[in-house]
Amino acid sequence: MNFADSEIVGAILTKEHYTITKDIDQADYILINTCAIRDNAEQRIRKRLHELKALQRQRQWVKIGILGCMAERLQKQLMEEEDNVSFIVGPDAYRKLPDMLAHIHDGEKLAETLLSDSETYADIDPVRYDTNGISAYISIMRGCQNYCAYCVVPYTRGRERSRDPQTIVHEARELFEKGYREVTLLGQNVNSYRWHSENGDVGFPELMAMVADVNPLLRVRFATSHPKDLSDELLQVMARYDNICKCIHLPVQSGSERMLKLMNRRYTPEWYLNRIDAIRHYLPDCSITTDVIAGFCGETEEDHQATLEMFRKVRYDYAYMFKFSMRPNTYAEKHMQDDVPDVVKTRRLEEIIALQGEIALENNKKEVGKTFEVLIEGVSHRSEQQLFGRNSQNKVIVFDRGDMKPGQYVNVRVVRCTSATLIGEVEK
Ligand code: 5AD
Ligand code: SF4
């Protein structure tokens, strides 16, 4: 999401004749787009700010701005604590940036952190930088109001709002015409996407179909779904289109009914497994990935075992696994105790990571011998002689280069694997 937001900021500023540089020694302004989801994300930014002091001693006119969720969460406090920060801008205030940069004087500090009920940056054509020219993100909605007990996002990104579907389709079409072959539709909770209009409402399944109809050679992905409202209708649309990728990210967070209740996730393990069954029913070759939190408030050994059991049942293809980090202002911070000792959190996290590693390897071994259509993304990081791409299930496949180019589709037969990568041969 921050990646997509940085592209919007890039567009807002280049329109006002600023240019983007990747060379920090050329920069007059350094904008840092930040995340507030866990404490360590914020600590990394604090460290980075400290490191930048040396650069500012040499080039004293350089101004540093903090964008995104950390700016929203800490507001002026951040500028008081970090003396080398000149301006802070929250996720809904990026349109103010050109005006701020034009008017900020040396020694002055500015802040814009008002959240909006309507800002979607729908009319802004993001500047794609740091891109492979093949895949791009399209933000389709902003904000979240699910208020999971551990999560800071509803406070930093504000209320849910959806973007006009016509602008989304237009952006997808333009990307396709420029040579892009894959778009990922982004939102904190894409299943809540809804656009009201006189000609009827557009929900997320209809939006997916509209984007998939742009061109059969344009792959469509999405993130993230909330399990409580993953509908059969969406799965049916996914089954209907070959170019909608067969990969669903469905954050489980915990396998324990008690924990899910305390987390305010509004589903039970039983409901979650029912959604997994529905995915397997409509999309037998779909990969499933997840997010999980180890050591949330009050988590017992039994709750942790329930999470491991959930992993064994679902057999995820990939998981983002985190230790619980208490975030200020959340429901958990106000009403619960961060009572699982850090060593216990670490041990539980390591157990989940170890189990998931085994499962991912076993899943990948089952792919050996199968042939997949792969969209080539670029040259392999390990060898100039190899290319890499992804299949519909979002698994990375590496294969010999031959005379093929990024952006092409090729059929690749898997001959070997690791837990993270498939290694294949191109089918002639
Ligand atoms: N501590 C640890 N992980 C968290 N996440 C969100 N909030 C926290 C927190 N306070 C994780 C969830 C979410 C992912 C984006 O980050 O798993 O799905
Ligand atoms: Fe946070 Fe829950 Fe919203 Fe995801 S759904 S962004 S975890 S509040």
Short mmCIF file of C-alpha atoms and ligand atoms in Angstrom, two decimals:
data_model
loop_
_atom_site.label_atom_id
_atom_site.label_comp_id
_atom_site.label_asym_id
_atom_site.label_seq_id
_atom_site.Cartn_x
_atom_site.Cartn_y
_atom_site.Cartn_z
CA MET A 1 0.00 0.00 0.00
CA ASN A 2 2.84 2.36 0.84
CA PHE A 3 4.51 1.49 -2.44
CA ALA A 4 1.32 2.51 -4.29
CA ASP A 5 1.01 5.65 -2.16
CA SER A 6 4.59 6.68 -2.95
CA GLU A 7 3.68 6.49 -6.64
CA ILE A 8 0.78 8.87 -5.98
CA VAL A 9 3.09 11.26 -4.12
CA GLY A 10 5.51 11.01 -7.07
CA ALA A 11 2.69 12.00 -9.43
CA ILE A 12 1.54 14.92 -7.28
CA LEU A 13 5.05 16.36 -7.08
CA THR A 14 6.23 15.73 -10.65
CA LYS A 15 3.11 17.55 -11.86
CA GLU A 16 4.47 20.59 -10.01
CA HIS A 17 7.86 20.26 -11.74
CA TYR A 18 9.74 18.39 -9.06
CA THR A 19 11.79 15.46 -10.31
CA ILE A 20 12.33 12.13 -8.61
CA THR A 21 15.89 10.97 -7.99
CA LYS A 22 17.09 7.63 -6.68
CA ASP A 23 20.45 9.20 -5.81
CA ILE A 24 20.10 10.55 -2.28
CA ASP A 25 23.07 12.91 -2.83
CA GLN A 26 21.08 14.68 -5.55
CA ALA A 27 17.98 15.15 -3.43
CA ASP A 28 16.88 18.48 -1.97
CA TYR A 29 13.94 16.83 -0.24
CA ILE A 30 13.93 13.37 1.23
CA LEU A 31 10.45 11.91 1.72
CA ILE A 32 10.13 8.83 3.89
CA ASN A 33 6.88 6.91 3.57
CA THR A 34 6.30 5.12 6.83
CA CYS A 35 4.40 2.21 8.36
CA ALA A 36 3.09 2.11 11.93
CA ILE A 37 1.77 -1.42 12.06
CA ARG A 38 4.44 -2.79 14.41
CA ASP A 39 6.88 -1.05 16.69
CA ASN A 40 9.94 -2.34 14.82
CA ALA A 41 8.73 -0.66 11.60
CA GLU A 42 8.77 2.66 13.47
CA GLN A 43 12.14 1.97 15.08
CA ARG A 44 13.68 1.42 11.64
CA ILE A 45 12.50 4.87 10.58
CA ARG A 46 13.92 6.47 13.74
CA LYS A 47 17.27 4.83 12.96
CA ARG A 48 17.15 6.00 9.36
CA LEU A 49 16.43 9.56 10.48
CA HIS A 50 19.45 9.45 12.76
CA GLU A 51 21.68 8.19 9.92
CA LEU A 52 20.50 11.03 7.68
CA LYS A 53 21.92 13.61 10.07
CA ALA A 54 25.40 13.17 8.58
CA LEU A 55 24.04 13.96 5.11
CA GLN A 56 22.23 17.03 6.43
CA ARG A 57 25.41 18.35 8.04
CA GLN A 58 27.04 18.40 4.59
CA ARG A 59 24.02 19.61 2.64
CA GLN A 60 22.26 21.85 5.10
CA TRP A 61 19.41 22.86 2.81
CA VAL A 62 18.14 19.29 2.53
CA LYS A 63 14.70 18.91 4.11
CA ILE A 64 13.28 15.64 5.37
CA GLY A 65 9.56 14.84 5.38
CA ILE A 66 7.79 11.93 7.03
CA LEU A 67 4.77 10.61 5.13
CA GLY A 68 2.25 7.88 5.90
CA CYS A 69 0.98 6.12 8.98
CA MET A 70 3.76 7.08 11.39
CA ALA A 71 3.19 10.75 10.51
CA GLU A 72 -0.52 10.27 11.16
CA ARG A 73 -0.04 8.42 14.41
CA LEU A 74 2.54 10.67 16.03
CA GLN A 75 1.75 14.01 14.37
CA LYS A 76 3.65 16.94 15.94
CA GLN A 77 5.21 14.72 18.57
CA LEU A 78 7.39 13.27 15.84
CA MET A 79 8.79 16.66 14.91
CA GLU A 80 9.52 17.49 18.51
CA GLU A 81 11.35 14.22 19.03
CA GLU A 82 13.19 14.24 15.68
CA ASP A 83 14.82 17.62 15.19
CA ASN A 84 15.85 16.95 11.58
CA VAL A 85 12.28 16.45 10.33
CA SER A 86 10.80 19.54 8.60
CA PHE A 87 7.36 18.36 7.59
CA ILE A 88 4.98 15.51 8.22
CA VAL A 89 2.06 14.51 5.99
CA GLY A 90 -0.59 11.87 6.73
CA PRO A 91 -1.95 9.41 4.12
CA ASP A 92 -4.94 11.56 3.11
CA ALA A 93 -3.07 14.87 2.80
CA TYR A 94 -0.61 14.25 -0.05
CA ARG A 95 -2.27 16.84 -2.28
CA LYS A 96 -1.00 19.47 0.17
CA LEU A 97 2.63 18.53 -0.44
CA PRO A 98 3.49 20.92 -3.31
CA ASP A 99 2.09 23.85 -1.36
CA MET A 100 3.98 22.81 1.76
CA LEU A 101 7.28 22.43 -0.07
CA ALA A 102 6.82 25.78 -1.80
CA HIS A 103 6.19 27.65 1.44
CA ILE A 104 8.34 25.98 4.02
CA HIS A 105 11.14 28.24 5.28
CA ASP A 106 14.41 27.16 6.84
CA GLY A 107 13.91 26.27 10.47
CA GLU A 108 10.14 26.06 10.03
CA LYS A 109 8.12 22.88 10.58
CA LEU A 110 4.81 22.01 8.92
CA ALA A 111 2.25 19.26 9.53
CA GLU A 112 -0.84 18.11 7.58
CA THR A 113 -2.53 15.08 9.08
CA LEU A 114 -6.25 15.55 8.55
CA LEU A 115 -7.94 12.27 7.58
CA SER A 116 -10.65 12.34 4.93
CA ASP A 117 -13.89 10.41 4.36
CA SER A 118 -13.65 10.80 0.60
CA GLU A 119 -10.02 11.08 -0.60
CA THR A 120 -9.12 8.21 -2.97
CA TYR A 121 -6.67 10.03 -5.27
CA ALA A 122 -8.88 8.61 -8.05
CA ASP A 123 -7.92 11.28 -10.59
CA ILE A 124 -4.18 10.91 -10.05
CA ASP A 125 -2.20 8.87 -12.51
CA PRO A 126 0.56 7.34 -10.34
CA VAL A 127 4.18 7.77 -11.48
CA ARG A 128 5.55 4.25 -11.75
CA TYR A 129 9.09 4.27 -10.47
CA ASP A 130 11.18 1.39 -9.21
CA THR A 131 9.10 -0.81 -11.50
CA ASN A 132 9.87 -3.81 -13.68
CA GLY A 133 7.46 -2.43 -16.29
CA ILE A 134 5.45 -5.67 -16.06
CA SER A 135 3.45 -5.57 -12.83
CA ALA A 136 1.84 -2.63 -11.07
CA TYR A 137 -0.38 -1.89 -8.09
CA ILE A 138 -3.73 -0.16 -8.40
CA SER A 139 -5.23 1.17 -5.21
CA ILE A 140 -9.02 0.58 -5.27
CA MET A 141 -10.02 1.65 -1.79
CA ARG A 142 -8.52 3.30 1.25
CA GLY A 143 -8.97 3.02 4.99
CA CYS A 144 -10.38 0.32 7.24
CA GLN A 145 -13.03 0.24 9.92
CA ASN A 146 -12.80 -3.33 11.07
CA TYR A 147 -11.03 -2.32 14.28
CA CYS A 148 -9.21 -5.56 14.96
CA ALA A 149 -8.16 -5.16 18.59
CA TYR A 150 -4.40 -5.20 17.84
CA CYS A 151 -4.38 -2.98 14.76
CA VAL A 152 -3.46 0.66 14.34
CA VAL A 153 -4.59 0.97 10.70
CA PRO A 154 -8.15 2.29 11.34
CA TYR A 155 -6.56 5.13 13.32
CA THR A 156 -3.84 5.98 10.79
CA ARG A 157 -5.69 5.46 7.51
CA GLY A 158 -9.20 6.52 8.47
CA ARG A 159 -12.57 5.31 7.29
CA GLU A 160 -13.20 2.98 4.40
CA ARG A 161 -13.88 4.57 1.02
CA SER A 162 -13.96 3.08 -2.48
CA ARG A 163 -12.70 4.54 -5.70
CA ASP A 164 -14.79 5.08 -8.85
CA PRO A 165 -14.57 1.81 -10.86
CA GLN A 166 -14.28 3.67 -14.17
CA THR A 167 -11.03 5.30 -13.01
CA ILE A 168 -9.71 1.88 -11.94
CA VAL A 169 -10.51 0.29 -15.32
CA HIS A 170 -9.00 3.29 -17.08
CA GLU A 171 -5.78 2.94 -15.09
CA ALA A 172 -5.61 -0.81 -15.84
CA ARG A 173 -6.16 -0.16 -19.56
CA GLU A 174 -3.44 2.48 -19.68
CA LEU A 175 -1.00 0.17 -17.92
CA PHE A 176 -1.77 -2.60 -20.40
CA GLU A 177 -1.18 -0.25 -23.33
CA LYS A 178 2.20 0.70 -21.83
CA GLY A 179 3.23 -2.97 -21.80
CA TYR A 180 2.27 -3.96 -18.24
CA ARG A 181 0.87 -7.48 -18.00
CA GLU A 182 -0.19 -7.74 -14.35
CA VAL A 183 -2.10 -5.52 -11.96
CA THR A 184 -2.73 -6.06 -8.26
CA LEU A 185 -5.84 -4.36 -6.91
CA LEU A 186 -5.10 -3.08 -3.44
CA GLY A 187 -7.14 -2.28 -0.38
CA GLN A 188 -7.01 -3.01 3.36
CA ASN A 189 -10.17 -5.03 2.92
CA VAL A 190 -11.02 -5.42 -0.77
CA ASN A 191 -14.18 -7.43 -0.10
CA SER A 192 -15.79 -4.28 1.27
CA TYR A 193 -15.25 -2.47 -2.03
CA ARG A 194 -18.55 -0.84 -3.06
CA TRP A 195 -19.29 1.97 -5.47
CA HIS A 196 -22.82 3.40 -5.47
CA SER A 197 -24.14 4.85 -8.70
CA GLU A 198 -27.44 5.51 -10.47
CA ASN A 199 -26.84 2.53 -12.76
CA GLY A 200 -26.53 0.19 -9.80
CA ASP A 201 -23.81 -0.66 -7.33
CA VAL A 202 -20.46 -2.15 -8.21
CA GLY A 203 -19.10 -4.61 -5.63
CA PHE A 204 -15.71 -6.28 -5.60
CA PRO A 205 -16.65 -9.35 -7.73
CA GLU A 206 -18.06 -7.07 -10.47
CA LEU A 207 -14.99 -4.83 -10.27
CA MET A 208 -12.70 -7.87 -10.69
CA ALA A 209 -14.66 -8.90 -13.79
CA MET A 210 -14.45 -5.36 -15.22
CA VAL A 211 -10.66 -5.26 -14.79
CA ALA A 212 -10.22 -8.83 -16.10
CA ASP A 213 -12.20 -7.83 -19.20
CA VAL A 214 -9.60 -5.15 -20.06
CA ASN A 215 -7.57 -7.80 -21.88
CA PRO A 216 -7.11 -11.57 -21.48
CA LEU A 217 -3.34 -10.99 -21.47
CA LEU A 218 -3.59 -8.74 -18.41
CA ARG A 219 -3.32 -10.77 -15.20
CA VAL A 220 -5.31 -9.54 -12.23
CA ARG A 221 -4.44 -10.11 -8.58
CA PHE A 222 -5.81 -8.58 -5.39
CA ALA A 223 -4.95 -8.08 -1.71
CA THR A 224 -6.19 -8.26 0.99
CA SER A 225 -9.39 -10.19 1.77
CA HIS A 226 -10.96 -10.34 5.20
CA PRO A 227 -12.15 -13.93 5.85
CA LYS A 228 -15.42 -12.70 7.39
CA ASP A 229 -16.61 -11.46 4.00
CA LEU A 230 -14.93 -13.57 1.34
CA SER A 231 -17.96 -14.45 -0.79
CA ASP A 232 -18.75 -17.42 -3.03
CA GLU A 233 -19.64 -14.89 -5.70
CA LEU A 234 -16.04 -13.64 -5.80
CA LEU A 235 -14.74 -17.22 -6.05
CA GLN A 236 -17.13 -17.86 -8.96
CA VAL A 237 -15.85 -14.80 -10.81
CA MET A 238 -12.27 -15.94 -10.18
CA ALA A 239 -13.11 -19.36 -11.62
CA ARG A 240 -14.65 -17.79 -14.74
CA TYR A 241 -11.59 -15.80 -15.80
CA ASP A 242 -8.27 -17.46 -16.72
CA ASN A 243 -6.51 -14.12 -16.26
CA ILE A 244 -7.65 -13.69 -12.64
CA CYS A 245 -4.79 -15.26 -10.73
CA LYS A 246 -5.54 -18.26 -8.59
CA CYS A 247 -4.03 -17.00 -5.38
CA ILE A 248 -5.85 -15.76 -2.28
CA HIS A 249 -4.28 -14.03 0.69
CA LEU A 250 -6.58 -14.75 3.63
CA PRO A 251 -5.08 -13.52 6.93
CA VAL A 252 -6.05 -15.96 9.69
CA GLN A 253 -4.20 -14.16 12.57
CA SER A 254 -4.89 -17.06 14.97
CA GLY A 255 -6.34 -20.57 14.92
CA SER A 256 -7.94 -20.23 18.35
CA GLU A 257 -11.61 -19.33 18.65
CA ARG A 258 -10.97 -17.52 21.93
CA MET A 259 -8.12 -15.44 20.44
CA LEU A 260 -10.12 -14.57 17.31
CA LYS A 261 -12.88 -13.27 19.55
CA LEU A 262 -10.46 -11.21 21.63
CA MET A 263 -8.91 -9.92 18.41
CA ASN A 264 -12.39 -8.83 17.20
CA ARG A 265 -11.89 -10.71 13.95
CA ARG A 266 -15.61 -11.60 13.76
CA TYR A 267 -15.15 -15.16 12.46
CA THR A 268 -14.52 -18.53 14.10
CA PRO A 269 -11.95 -21.15 13.05
CA GLU A 270 -14.91 -23.14 11.74
CA TRP A 271 -16.05 -20.24 9.53
CA TYR A 272 -12.50 -19.73 8.30
CA LEU A 273 -12.14 -23.41 7.37
CA ASN A 274 -15.49 -23.26 5.62
CA ARG A 275 -14.09 -20.41 3.46
CA ILE A 276 -10.99 -22.53 2.74
CA ASP A 277 -13.28 -25.38 1.63
CA ALA A 278 -15.16 -22.96 -0.62
CA ILE A 279 -11.87 -21.84 -2.23
CA ARG A 280 -10.83 -25.46 -2.81
CA HIS A 281 -14.29 -26.22 -4.23
CA TYR A 282 -14.44 -23.40 -6.80
CA LEU A 283 -10.69 -23.07 -7.44
CA PRO A 284 -9.00 -26.45 -6.96
CA ASP A 285 -5.60 -25.14 -8.07
CA CYS A 286 -5.67 -21.94 -6.00
CA SER A 287 -2.77 -21.13 -3.68
CA ILE A 288 -3.63 -19.76 -0.25
CA THR A 289 -1.43 -17.48 1.84
CA THR A 290 -1.93 -15.86 5.22
CA ASP A 291 -0.84 -13.51 8.01
CA VAL A 292 -0.53 -14.74 11.59
CA ILE A 293 0.27 -13.13 14.94
CA ALA A 294 2.08 -15.05 17.70
CA GLY A 295 1.61 -14.04 21.32
CA PHE A 296 -1.43 -11.76 21.29
CA CYS A 297 -2.73 -10.69 24.73
CA GLY A 298 -3.70 -13.66 26.88
CA GLU A 299 -2.59 -16.29 24.33
CA THR A 300 -2.12 -19.64 26.09
CA GLU A 301 -0.16 -22.67 24.95
CA GLU A 302 -3.48 -24.23 23.94
CA ASP A 303 -4.35 -21.21 21.75
CA HIS A 304 -0.91 -21.44 20.13
CA GLN A 305 -1.43 -25.15 19.44
CA ALA A 306 -4.73 -24.25 17.75
CA THR A 307 -2.81 -21.92 15.42
CA LEU A 308 -0.34 -24.69 14.53
CA GLU A 309 -3.30 -27.00 13.93
CA MET A 310 -4.86 -24.42 11.61
CA PHE A 311 -1.59 -24.30 9.62
CA ARG A 312 -1.59 -28.11 9.36
CA LYS A 313 -5.19 -28.13 8.16
CA VAL A 314 -4.96 -25.35 5.59
CA ARG A 315 -1.41 -26.07 4.37
CA TYR A 316 -0.64 -22.50 3.30
CA ASP A 317 1.67 -21.86 0.37
CA TYR A 318 3.16 -18.83 2.08
CA ALA A 319 2.69 -16.97 5.37
CA TYR A 320 3.70 -13.62 6.80
CA MET A 321 4.36 -14.39 10.45
CA PHE A 322 4.64 -11.79 13.21
CA LYS A 323 5.20 -11.44 16.91
CA PHE A 324 2.46 -9.38 18.54
CA SER A 325 3.49 -5.78 19.08
CA MET A 326 1.27 -3.61 21.31
CA ARG A 327 0.23 -0.47 19.42
CA PRO A 328 -0.83 2.77 21.10
CA ASN A 329 -4.53 3.71 21.01
CA THR A 330 -5.74 0.31 19.86
CA TYR A 331 -8.47 -1.53 21.74
CA ALA A 332 -5.83 -3.98 23.00
CA GLU A 333 -3.72 -1.19 24.43
CA LYS A 334 -6.68 0.34 26.24
CA HIS A 335 -8.28 -2.82 27.58
CA MET A 336 -5.84 -5.74 27.51
CA GLN A 337 -2.47 -6.82 28.90
CA ASP A 338 0.55 -7.58 26.72
CA ASP A 339 1.15 -10.53 29.03
CA VAL A 340 2.92 -13.11 26.86
CA PRO A 341 6.65 -12.82 27.68
CA ASP A 342 8.85 -11.94 24.72
CA VAL A 343 10.79 -15.23 24.91
CA VAL A 344 7.50 -17.12 24.68
CA LYS A 345 6.33 -15.01 21.72
CA THR A 346 9.65 -15.69 19.99
CA ARG A 347 9.48 -19.41 20.61
CA ARG A 348 5.88 -19.64 19.36
CA LEU A 349 6.76 -17.61 16.29
CA GLU A 350 9.73 -19.87 15.57
CA GLU A 351 7.49 -22.94 15.85
CA ILE A 352 5.05 -21.46 13.35
CA ILE A 353 7.90 -20.52 10.99
CA ALA A 354 9.43 -24.01 11.19
CA LEU A 355 6.08 -25.72 10.53
CA GLN A 356 5.26 -23.38 7.65
CA GLY A 357 8.72 -24.02 6.11
CA GLU A 358 8.00 -27.77 6.04
CA ILE A 359 4.52 -27.27 4.59
CA ALA A 360 5.73 -24.88 1.87
CA LEU A 361 8.42 -27.36 0.80
CA GLU A 362 5.93 -30.25 0.71
CA ASN A 363 3.47 -28.10 -1.30
CA ASN A 364 6.21 -27.14 -3.76
CA LYS A 365 7.33 -30.76 -4.18
CA LYS A 366 3.81 -31.55 -5.40
CA GLU A 367 4.33 -29.02 -8.21
CA VAL A 368 7.32 -30.90 -9.64
CA GLY A 369 6.36 -32.37 -13.01
CA LYS A 370 3.53 -29.87 -13.60
CA THR A 371 3.58 -27.24 -16.34
CA PHE A 372 2.59 -23.66 -15.58
CA GLU A 373 2.02 -20.57 -17.64
CA VAL A 374 4.59 -18.08 -16.34
CA LEU A 375 4.68 -14.33 -16.83
CA ILE A 376 8.37 -13.41 -17.15
CA GLU A 377 9.32 -10.58 -14.80
CA GLY A 378 13.08 -10.26 -15.18
CA VAL A 379 16.57 -11.70 -14.93
CA SER A 380 17.12 -14.04 -11.98
CA HIS A 381 18.97 -12.50 -9.03
CA ARG A 382 21.28 -15.53 -8.87
CA SER A 383 22.33 -15.85 -12.52
CA GLU A 384 22.38 -13.62 -15.60
CA GLN A 385 21.66 -16.74 -17.65
CA GLN A 386 18.29 -17.30 -16.02
CA LEU A 387 14.97 -15.55 -15.99
CA PHE A 388 12.30 -15.60 -13.33
CA GLY A 389 8.55 -15.12 -13.35
CA ARG A 390 5.46 -16.21 -11.50
CA ASN A 391 2.66 -18.61 -12.21
CA SER A 392 -0.97 -17.79 -11.57
CA GLN A 393 -0.53 -19.08 -8.00
CA ASN A 394 2.11 -16.37 -7.45
CA LYS A 395 4.94 -18.88 -7.07
CA VAL A 396 8.33 -17.79 -8.36
CA ILE A 397 9.75 -20.01 -11.12
CA VAL A 398 13.35 -19.76 -12.39
CA PHE A 399 14.40 -21.14 -15.79
CA ASP A 400 17.06 -20.79 -18.51
CA ARG A 401 16.99 -17.56 -20.40
CA GLY A 402 17.03 -18.67 -24.05
CA ASP A 403 15.82 -15.84 -26.27
CA MET A 404 12.86 -14.86 -24.09
CA LYS A 405 12.09 -11.45 -22.65
CA PRO A 406 10.31 -10.01 -19.60
CA GLY A 407 6.60 -9.40 -20.27
CA GLN A 408 6.21 -12.62 -22.30
CA TYR A 409 4.17 -15.63 -21.21
CA VAL A 410 5.90 -19.01 -21.40
CA ASN A 411 4.96 -22.52 -20.38
CA VAL A 412 7.43 -23.90 -17.87
CA ARG A 413 7.62 -27.45 -16.53
CA VAL A 414 8.82 -27.68 -12.93
CA VAL A 415 11.81 -30.01 -12.47
CA ARG A 416 13.02 -29.14 -8.95
CA CYS A 417 12.10 -26.92 -6.01
CA THR A 418 13.10 -25.37 -2.71
CA SER A 419 10.61 -24.15 -0.10
CA ALA A 420 10.61 -20.71 -1.75
CA THR A 421 11.27 -21.30 -5.46
CA LEU A 422 10.36 -23.63 -8.30
CA ILE A 423 13.04 -24.42 -10.88
CA GLY A 424 11.82 -25.34 -14.35
CA GLU A 425 12.41 -25.88 -18.04
CA VAL A 426 10.62 -24.05 -20.81
CA GLU A 427 8.33 -26.29 -22.85
CA LYS A 428 8.93 -25.93 -26.55
N1 5AD B 1 1.40 -6.77 16.03
C1 5AD B 1 1.82 -7.73 15.18
N2 5AD B 1 1.33 -7.89 13.94
C2 5AD B 1 0.35 -7.06 13.54
N3 5AD B 1 -0.34 -6.99 12.38
C3 5AD B 1 -1.20 -5.95 12.47
N4 5AD B 1 -1.10 -5.36 13.66
C4 5AD B 1 -0.14 -6.04 14.36
C5 5AD B 1 0.41 -5.90 15.66
N5 5AD B 1 0.00 -4.97 16.51
C6 5AD B 1 -0.16 -7.91 11.27
C7 5AD B 1 -1.45 -8.66 10.94
C8 5AD B 1 -1.86 -8.02 9.64
C9 5AD B 1 -0.53 -7.67 9.02
C10 5AD B 1 -0.58 -6.67 7.93
O1 5AD B 1 0.23 -7.19 10.11
O2 5AD B 1 -1.14 -10.03 10.75
O3 5AD B 1 -2.62 -8.88 8.82
FE1 SF4 B 2 -6.04 -3.88 10.61
FE2 SF4 B 2 -8.06 -5.63 10.88
FE3 SF4 B 2 -8.28 -3.52 9.19
FE4 SF4 B 2 -6.62 -5.54 8.56
S1 SF4 B 2 -8.87 -5.68 8.78
S2 SF4 B 2 -6.18 -3.32 8.41
S3 SF4 B 2 -5.86 -6.15 10.59
S4 SF4 B 2 -8.12 -3.42 11.43
#
